[in-house]
GROMACS .gro file of C-alpha atoms in nm:
model
  405
    1MET     CA    1  29.484  16.494  15.573
    2ARG     CA    2  29.539  16.242  15.850
    3LEU     CA    3  29.271  15.974  15.872
    4LEU     CA    4  29.208  15.680  16.103
    5GLN     CA    5  28.984  15.391  16.001
    6VAL     CA    6  28.833  15.200  16.293
    7CYS     CA    7  28.714  14.848  16.211
    8ASN     CA    8  28.532  14.576  16.405
    9LYS     CA    9  28.725  14.303  16.220
   10ILE     CA   10  29.055  14.244  16.046
   11PRO     CA   11  28.977  14.353  15.688
   12PHE     CA   12  29.236  14.137  15.517
   13PRO     CA   13  29.261  13.918  15.331
   14ALA     CA   14  28.978  14.111  15.164
   15HIS     CA   15  28.753  13.818  15.079
   16ASP     CA   16  28.417  13.964  15.182
   17GLY     CA   17  28.238  14.275  15.060
   18GLY     CA   18  28.292  14.479  15.376
   19SER     CA   19  28.665  14.405  15.382
   20VAL     CA   20  28.700  14.490  15.013
   21ALA     CA   21  28.526  14.823  15.075
   22ILE     CA   22  28.754  14.904  15.369
   23MET     CA   23  29.075  14.809  15.193
   24ASN     CA   24  28.993  14.982  14.864
   25LEU     CA   25  28.925  15.305  15.052
   26ASN     CA   26  29.239  15.264  15.263
   27ARG     CA   27  29.463  15.218  14.960
   28GLY     CA   28  29.280  15.481  14.757
   29LEU     CA   29  29.333  15.749  15.025
   30ALA     CA   30  29.700  15.659  15.055
   31LYS     CA   31  29.735  15.673  14.677
   32LEU     CA   32  29.607  16.032  14.688
   33GLY     CA   33  29.883  16.121  14.936
   34HIS     CA   34  29.681  16.123  15.259
   35GLU     CA   35  29.825  15.975  15.580
   36VAL     CA   36  29.614  15.679  15.685
   37ALA     CA   37  29.607  15.450  15.986
   38LEU     CA   38  29.386  15.151  16.057
   39LEU     CA   39  29.280  15.006  16.393
   40ALA     CA   40  29.097  14.671  16.382
   41MET     CA   41  28.953  14.417  16.621
   42GLU     CA   42  29.110  14.074  16.596
   43THR     CA   43  28.829  13.821  16.655
   44ARG     CA   44  28.790  13.446  16.635
   45LYS     CA   45  28.606  13.473  16.303
   46HIS     CA   46  28.848  13.730  16.163
   47PRO     CA   47  29.191  13.651  16.306
   48LEU     CA   48  29.515  13.822  16.216
   49ARG     CA   49  29.722  13.577  16.016
   50PRO     CA   50  30.087  13.536  16.124
   51CYS     CA   51  30.206  13.650  15.781
   52ASP     CA   52  30.010  13.975  15.818
   53ARG     CA   53  30.120  14.058  16.171
   54ASP     CA   54  30.461  14.195  16.072
   55HIS     CA   55  30.369  14.296  15.717
   56PRO     CA   56  30.002  14.400  15.708
   57PRO     CA   57  29.871  14.453  15.352
   58CYS     CA   58  29.697  14.782  15.434
   59ALA     CA   59  29.844  15.124  15.364
   60GLY     CA   60  29.982  15.337  15.648
   61THR     CA   61  30.007  15.236  16.013
   62PHE     CA   62  29.822  14.930  16.139
   63PHE     CA   63  29.704  14.851  16.493
   64SER     CA   64  29.503  14.554  16.619
   65VAL     CA   65  29.344  14.446  16.947
   66ARG     CA   66  29.214  14.101  17.034
   67VAL     CA   67  28.844  14.116  17.122
   68ASN     CA   68  28.616  13.830  17.228
   69THR     CA   69  28.294  13.870  17.029
   70GLY     CA   70  28.164  13.521  17.110
   71PHE     CA   71  27.807  13.440  17.208
   72ARG     CA   72  27.702  13.567  17.551
   73PRO     CA   73  27.351  13.450  17.647
   74GLY     CA   74  27.319  13.693  17.938
   75ALA     CA   75  27.404  13.990  17.717
   76LEU     CA   76  27.146  13.875  17.462
   77ILE     CA   77  26.869  13.855  17.724
   78ARG     CA   78  26.959  14.198  17.863
   79SER     CA   79  26.959  14.336  17.510
   80LEU     CA   80  26.612  14.200  17.435
   81PHE     CA   81  26.446  14.310  17.755
   82GLY     CA   82  26.672  14.567  17.920
   83ASN     CA   83  26.773  14.923  17.848
   84THR     CA   84  27.121  14.842  17.719
   85ILE     CA   85  27.308  14.859  17.389
   86PRO     CA   86  27.159  14.602  17.146
   87TYR     CA   87  27.331  14.265  17.161
   88MET     CA   88  27.467  14.285  16.805
   89ALA     CA   89  27.655  14.603  16.899
   90ALA     CA   90  27.734  14.503  17.260
   91ARG     CA   91  27.947  14.214  17.130
   92PHE     CA   92  28.198  14.473  17.005
   93VAL     CA   93  28.222  14.678  17.324
   94SER     CA   94  28.564  14.602  17.473
   95ALA     CA   95  28.764  14.771  17.748
   96SER     CA   96  29.095  14.674  17.585
   97PHE     CA   97  28.986  14.811  17.247
   98ASP     CA   98  28.859  15.130  17.413
   99LYS     CA   99  29.197  15.178  17.581
  100GLU     CA  100  29.393  15.131  17.256
  101LEU     CA  101  29.156  15.359  17.064
  102SER     CA  102  29.197  15.628  17.329
  103LYS     CA  103  29.577  15.610  17.303
  104ILE     CA  104  29.585  15.619  16.923
  105ALA     CA  105  29.328  15.899  16.896
  106ALA     CA  106  29.507  16.115  17.150
  107ALA     CA  107  29.848  16.076  16.985
  108GLY     CA  108  29.750  16.078  16.618
  109ASN     CA  109  29.640  16.439  16.554
  110PHE     CA  110  29.384  16.306  16.305
  111ASP     CA  111  29.158  16.523  16.092
  112ILE     CA  112  28.905  16.244  16.037
  113ILE     CA  113  28.830  15.929  16.235
  114GLN     CA  114  28.607  15.700  16.031
  115LEU     CA  115  28.403  15.430  16.204
  116GLU     CA  116  28.356  15.139  15.966
  117GLY     CA  117  27.999  15.044  16.056
  118SER     CA  118  27.736  15.132  16.316
  119TYR     CA  119  27.844  14.866  16.567
  120LEU     CA  120  28.136  15.098  16.652
  121LEU     CA  121  27.911  15.391  16.746
  122PRO     CA  122  27.945  15.329  17.125
  123TYR     CA  123  28.308  15.445  17.099
  124ILE     CA  124  28.209  15.801  17.005
  125SER     CA  125  28.213  15.916  17.368
  126THR     CA  126  28.569  15.781  17.404
  127LEU     CA  127  28.681  15.966  17.093
  128ARG     CA  128  28.527  16.293  17.210
  129ARG     CA  129  28.737  16.278  17.526
  130HIS     CA  130  29.066  16.223  17.344
  131THR     CA  131  29.053  16.398  17.007
  132GLY     CA  132  28.912  16.697  16.824
  133ALA     CA  133  28.899  16.505  16.496
  134LEU     CA  134  28.576  16.494  16.299
  135ILE     CA  135  28.405  16.158  16.352
  136ALA     CA  136  28.253  16.001  16.042
  137LEU     CA  137  28.030  15.695  16.028
  138ARG     CA  138  28.075  15.493  15.712
  139SER     CA  139  27.741  15.316  15.697
  140HIS     CA  140  27.799  14.985  15.518
  141ASN     CA  141  27.443  14.874  15.605
  142ILE     CA  142  27.135  15.003  15.783
  143GLU     CA  143  27.155  14.723  16.039
  144HIS     CA  144  26.798  14.725  16.168
  145VAL     CA  145  26.664  14.690  15.813
  146ILE     CA  146  26.846  14.356  15.778
  147TRP     CA  147  26.678  14.219  16.091
  148GLU     CA  148  26.336  14.353  15.990
  149ARG     CA  149  26.366  14.172  15.659
  150MET     CA  150  26.484  13.851  15.823
  151ALA     CA  151  26.188  13.867  16.064
  152LYS     CA  152  25.949  13.868  15.769
  153GLU     CA  153  26.112  13.550  15.637
  154ARG     CA  154  26.070  13.353  15.960
  155HIS     CA  155  25.788  13.100  15.968
  156SER     CA  156  25.804  13.050  16.345
  157ALA     CA  157  25.611  13.308  16.549
  158PRO     CA  158  25.864  13.308  16.840
  159ALA     CA  159  26.148  13.363  16.592
  160ARG     CA  160  25.962  13.652  16.426
  161ILE     CA  161  25.901  13.811  16.767
  162ALA     CA  162  26.270  13.778  16.865
  163TYR     CA  163  26.396  13.916  16.532
  164ASN     CA  164  26.153  14.208  16.548
  165LEU     CA  165  26.265  14.286  16.904
  166LEU     CA  166  26.627  14.296  16.787
  167ALA     CA  167  26.531  14.510  16.489
  168ARG     CA  168  26.348  14.763  16.706
  169ARG     CA  169  26.638  14.784  16.950
  170LEU     CA  170  26.884  14.829  16.663
  171LYS     CA  171  26.671  15.102  16.503
  172LYS     CA  172  26.652  15.291  16.832
  173PHE     CA  173  27.028  15.249  16.879
  174GLU     CA  174  27.116  15.364  16.527
  175SER     CA  175  26.879  15.661  16.543
  176ARG     CA  176  27.011  15.769  16.884
  177PHE     CA  177  27.373  15.779  16.769
  178LEU     CA  178  27.333  15.925  16.418
  179ASN     CA  179  27.361  16.287  16.527
  180LYS     CA  180  27.644  16.214  16.769
  181CYS     CA  181  27.867  16.173  16.461
  182ASP     CA  182  27.994  16.476  16.272
  183LEU     CA  183  27.963  16.324  15.924
  184LEU     CA  184  27.781  16.034  15.759
  185VAL     CA  185  27.915  15.833  15.466
  186PRO     CA  186  27.640  15.598  15.343
  187ILE     CA  187  27.740  15.349  15.079
  188THR     CA  188  27.426  15.396  14.864
  189SER     CA  189  27.179  15.673  14.785
  190HIS     CA  190  26.902  15.449  14.918
  191ASP     CA  191  27.077  15.428  15.256
  192ASP     CA  192  27.133  15.804  15.253
  193ARG     CA  193  26.758  15.856  15.224
  194MET     CA  194  26.697  15.602  15.500
  195LEU     CA  195  26.937  15.781  15.736
  196LYS     CA  196  26.759  16.110  15.675
  197LEU     CA  197  26.422  15.946  15.745
  198MET     CA  198  26.571  15.816  16.071
  199GLY     CA  199  26.640  16.176  16.176
  200SER     CA  200  26.994  16.240  16.058
  201ARG     CA  201  27.085  16.611  16.045
  202ARG     CA  202  27.455  16.566  15.977
  203PRO     CA  203  27.634  16.642  15.647
  204SER     CA  204  27.648  16.327  15.436
  205PHE     CA  205  27.831  16.208  15.129
  206VAL     CA  206  27.735  15.894  14.937
  207CYS     CA  207  28.052  15.700  14.863
  208ARG     CA  208  27.989  15.374  14.683
  209SER     CA  209  28.238  15.094  14.730
  210GLY     CA  210  28.473  15.121  14.436
  211TYR     CA  211  28.671  14.874  14.232
  212ASP     CA  212  29.033  14.903  14.119
  213VAL     CA  213  28.980  14.922  13.744
  214ALA     CA  214  29.348  14.977  13.660
  215ASP     CA  215  29.425  14.614  13.584
  216ILE     CA  216  29.094  14.450  13.498
  217PRO     CA  217  29.177  14.155  13.271
  218ALA     CA  218  28.996  14.086  12.949
  219ALA     CA  219  28.684  13.874  13.005
  220GLY     CA  220  28.720  13.511  12.910
  221GLN     CA  221  28.470  13.283  12.743
  222ALA     CA  222  28.127  13.214  12.888
  223HIS     CA  223  28.118  12.914  13.124
  224ARG     CA  224  27.824  12.679  13.158
  225SER     CA  225  27.840  12.682  13.535
  226VAL     CA  226  27.692  12.874  13.829
  227TYR     CA  227  27.864  13.001  14.142
  228PHE     CA  228  27.818  13.192  14.466
  229LEU     CA  229  28.089  13.387  14.649
  230GLY     CA  230  28.034  13.561  14.982
  231SER     CA  231  28.080  13.550  15.358
  232LEU     CA  232  27.907  13.241  15.495
  233ASP     CA  233  27.912  13.363  15.855
  234TRP     CA  234  27.657  13.627  15.746
  235LEU     CA  235  27.308  13.492  15.806
  236PRO     CA  236  27.136  13.661  15.506
  237ASN     CA  237  27.382  13.487  15.271
  238ARG     CA  238  27.314  13.145  15.425
  239ARG     CA  239  26.938  13.196  15.420
  240GLY     CA  240  26.949  13.302  15.054
  241LEU     CA  241  27.160  13.000  14.959
  242SER     CA  242  26.927  12.767  15.149
  243TRP     CA  243  26.635  12.909  14.951
  244PHE     CA  244  26.829  12.864  14.625
  245ILE     CA  245  26.928  12.500  14.680
  246SER     CA  246  26.572  12.413  14.785
  247GLY     CA  247  26.372  12.610  14.530
  248VAL     CA  248  26.593  12.672  14.227
  249LEU     CA  249  26.874  12.416  14.208
  250PRO     CA  250  26.645  12.108  14.167
  251GLY     CA  251  26.486  12.265  13.858
  252LEU     CA  252  26.825  12.347  13.713
  253ARG     CA  253  26.945  11.993  13.771
  254ARG     CA  254  26.642  11.846  13.594
  255LYS     CA  255  26.733  12.036  13.277
  256TYR     CA  256  27.112  12.025  13.320
  257PRO     CA  257  27.199  11.707  13.516
  258ASP     CA  258  27.572  11.778  13.501
  259LEU     CA  259  27.552  12.148  13.592
  260LEU     CA  260  27.827  12.252  13.833
  261PHE     CA  261  27.721  12.484  14.117
  262SER     CA  262  28.015  12.605  14.328
  263VAL     CA  263  27.992  12.789  14.659
  264ALA     CA  264  28.291  12.976  14.802
  265GLY     CA  265  28.315  13.177  15.120
  266ARG     CA  266  28.476  13.192  15.461
  267ASN     CA  267  28.352  13.082  15.805
  268ALA     CA  268  28.075  12.848  15.692
  269PRO     CA  269  27.920  12.655  15.985
  270HIS     CA  270  27.982  12.280  15.963
  271ALA     CA  271  27.610  12.198  15.952
  272PHE     CA  272  27.561  12.436  15.661
  273VAL     CA  273  27.853  12.284  15.469
  274ARG     CA  274  27.701  11.939  15.515
  275ARG     CA  275  27.371  12.066  15.378
  276LEU     CA  276  27.542  12.209  15.070
  277ILE     CA  277  27.729  11.886  15.002
  278ARG     CA  278  27.412  11.677  15.042
  279ALA     CA  279  27.251  11.899  14.778
  280GLY     CA  280  27.532  11.817  14.534
  281VAL     CA  281  27.698  12.157  14.565
  282ARG     CA  282  28.072  12.186  14.510
  283PHE     CA  283  28.184  12.358  14.830
  284ILE     CA  284  28.511  12.549  14.792
  285GLY     CA  285  28.541  12.730  15.123
  286GLU     CA  286  28.764  13.035  15.147
  287VAL     CA  287  28.946  13.115  14.824
  288ALA     CA  288  29.301  13.251  14.823
  289ASP     CA  289  29.249  13.466  14.513
  290ALA     CA  290  28.891  13.587  14.461
  291ARG     CA  291  28.963  13.740  14.120
  292SER     CA  292  29.112  13.419  13.977
  293PHE     CA  293  28.822  13.220  14.119
  294VAL     CA  294  28.561  13.450  13.962
  295LEU     CA  295  28.735  13.440  13.623
  296SER     CA  296  28.723  13.060  13.630
  297GLN     CA  297  28.347  13.054  13.692
  298GLY     CA  298  28.031  13.118  13.493
  299ILE     CA  299  27.719  13.296  13.622
  300LEU     CA  300  27.709  13.456  13.967
  301VAL     CA  301  27.390  13.401  14.165
  302VAL     CA  302  27.309  13.626  14.462
  303PRO     CA  303  26.980  13.505  14.612
  304LEU     CA  304  26.953  13.773  14.881
  305PHE     CA  305  26.631  13.872  15.057
  306SER     CA  306  26.734  14.046  15.379
  307GLY     CA  307  27.046  14.250  15.321
  308SER     CA  308  27.113  14.623  15.317
  309GLY     CA  309  27.382  14.847  15.170
  310MET     CA  310  27.536  14.717  14.848
  311ARG     CA  311  27.687  14.386  14.740
  312VAL     CA  312  28.052  14.442  14.661
  313LYS     CA  313  28.087  14.089  14.521
  314ILE     CA  314  27.833  14.176  14.251
  315ILE     CA  315  28.046  14.475  14.148
  316GLU     CA  316  28.354  14.252  14.137
  317ALA     CA  317  28.181  13.995  13.917
  318MET     CA  318  28.046  14.264  13.685
  319ALA     CA  319  28.391  14.424  13.657
  320LEU     CA  320  28.528  14.088  13.544
  321GLY     CA  321  28.259  14.051  13.277
  322LYS     CA  322  28.035  13.801  13.454
  323ALA     CA  323  27.659  13.779  13.413
  324VAL     CA  324  27.478  13.813  13.746
  325VAL     CA  325  27.135  13.691  13.853
  326THR     CA  326  27.013  13.836  14.180
  327THR     CA  327  26.704  13.960  14.364
  328PRO     CA  328  26.587  14.322  14.394
  329THR     CA  329  26.738  14.323  14.744
  330GLY     CA  330  27.071  14.197  14.608
  331ALA     CA  331  27.072  14.470  14.341
  332GLU     CA  332  26.969  14.742  14.588
  333GLY     CA  333  27.191  15.047  14.572
  334LEU     CA  334  27.376  14.945  14.254
  335ASP     CA  335  27.164  15.149  14.008
  336ALA     CA  336  27.221  14.879  13.745
  337ALA     CA  337  26.954  14.827  13.479
  338ASP     CA  338  26.762  14.500  13.503
  339GLY     CA  339  26.796  14.307  13.178
  340ARG     CA  340  27.089  14.514  13.062
  341GLU     CA  341  27.374  14.500  13.317
  342LEU     CA  342  27.233  14.220  13.534
  343LEU     CA  343  26.917  14.012  13.571
  344MET     CA  344  26.676  14.047  13.864
  345ALA     CA  345  26.448  13.766  13.984
  346HIS     CA  346  26.157  13.801  14.226
  347ASP     CA  347  26.092  13.431  14.285
  348ALA     CA  348  26.224  13.082  14.213
  349GLU     CA  349  26.047  13.061  13.878
  350SER     CA  350  26.199  13.385  13.742
  351PHE     CA  351  26.539  13.289  13.887
  352MET     CA  352  26.529  12.962  13.691
  353SER     CA  353  26.404  13.138  13.378
  354HIS     CA  354  26.696  13.381  13.380
  355LEU     CA  355  26.948  13.102  13.437
  356PHE     CA  356  26.795  12.889  13.159
  357ARG     CA  357  26.831  13.185  12.924
  358LEU     CA  358  27.198  13.240  13.011
  359LEU     CA  359  27.297  12.873  13.017
  360ASP     CA  360  27.126  12.802  12.683
  361ASN     CA  361  27.272  13.109  12.517
  362PRO     CA  362  27.643  13.174  12.586
  363ALA     CA  363  27.631  13.481  12.359
  364CYS     CA  364  27.369  13.636  12.586
  365GLN     CA  365  27.585  13.559  12.889
  366THR     CA  366  27.883  13.728  12.722
  367GLU     CA  367  27.678  14.029  12.611
  368ILE     CA  368  27.536  14.100  12.957
  369GLY     CA  369  27.882  14.049  13.109
  370ALA     CA  370  28.034  14.301  12.866
  371ARG     CA  371  27.770  14.563  12.949
  372ALA     CA  372  27.821  14.495  13.320
  373LYS     CA  373  28.194  14.558  13.282
  374GLU     CA  374  28.133  14.889  13.102
  375PHE     CA  375  27.892  14.989  13.380
  376VAL     CA  376  28.153  14.931  13.652
  377LEU     CA  377  28.425  15.114  13.458
  378ALA     CA  378  28.196  15.416  13.424
  379ARG     CA  379  28.040  15.422  13.774
  380TYR     CA  380  28.265  15.237  14.021
  381ASN     CA  381  28.620  15.351  13.950
  382ASN     CA  382  28.777  15.340  14.297
  383ASP     CA  383  29.014  15.631  14.232
  384THR     CA  384  28.727  15.860  14.131
  385LEU     CA  385  28.504  15.762  14.422
  386VAL     CA  386  28.777  15.796  14.685
  387ARG     CA  387  28.881  16.135  14.547
  388GLY     CA  388  28.522  16.256  14.590
  389LEU     CA  389  28.514  16.142  14.953
  390ALA     CA  390  28.855  16.299  15.023
  391ASP     CA  391  28.730  16.632  14.881
  392PHE     CA  392  28.422  16.611  15.106
  393TYR     CA  393  28.638  16.541  15.410
  394ARG     CA  394  28.875  16.826  15.327
  395GLU     CA  395  28.585  17.070  15.288
  396GLN     CA  396  28.431  16.961  15.619
  397SER     CA  397  28.767  16.978  15.797
  398LEU     CA  398  28.826  17.331  15.677
  399SER     CA  399  28.474  17.433  15.783
  400ALA     CA  400  28.541  17.289  16.130
  401GLY     CA  401  28.869  17.482  16.158
  402ARG     CA  402  29.104  17.187  16.107
  403HIS     CA  403  29.393  17.224  15.864
  404GLY     CA  404  29.281  16.941  15.630
  405ASP     CA  405  29.615  16.937  15.446
   0.00000   0.00000   0.00000
């Protein structure tokens, strides 16, 4: 088959969960012998590095277009009170990107064009004009759910009203476009059910984000340290970390005065970095090699309260034999057993209790990490998951009268 992935950011280096999911699928499809191409927006937050311009690390053909996704107050106001595309999606509407997508779609003779996320849904009408390929939405998140959950966390009434307005606009937008796609590829069974409740009538296939298990190293010794790794330009991650350093970290420090808590991630706002440093956090910033960083750390904490989809960084940590403490929202979609493959905390007290248990008992940390690794090997093998999606695409292509070779 010939497949085109369309992305609203440069997905490499693959240091965040979304980028890891995109790149693992890209390489997995190519490994199976399919012809793949990737078109991505080059933005200020996700630039194309000079070293990647001539030698991109993705499989197949690579295209990029510079797109300004910066803050536009007028567009935000129109989104809140007008009858336009919601602001979060409008940021990614670009005439130059539309033009390049039209050219690539018309010339590529693709069987499948996969939109990597719902913010790319406005380009469906462009694709319909230039290609007969099946259009698939890979739903990394149910976007309006994130904003609904963030609204519940806000203490300020005006902020809650604004977040709820954005959530309602996003829900209307997502629901309106769902059946304009040909196929839906949710990343979790939970999201698949949500899409159906939103009115989806399209064929769907749940394809979890996989992990390349071919060269997983042996787990090292337990470390008496705690870490966080994730995109720091994503608001739910920053809000969860703020909650952790205010409500959990002080209690940990009282019992373990020398405990090292490291935070790594790209695109952290300067004010947020200052807050982390004031709290005694070791701020790493963007790491060059996520796997080496994870192997050098101890327990992963994922204090998430307003996300959606699945947390790829949790899968990565589990694959490398790390114990993970997260919230029910952080564990959503993973199907991992609480107390066996990871530990779930509902509040600051239970978060501290789980961390006390792991820090006081290295054998427990090692045991949970070993079970987590077995879980990923059995359920998240990237080759197996990508092969399932490719079979689904081939079947749908044949049904639609495309060759699907």
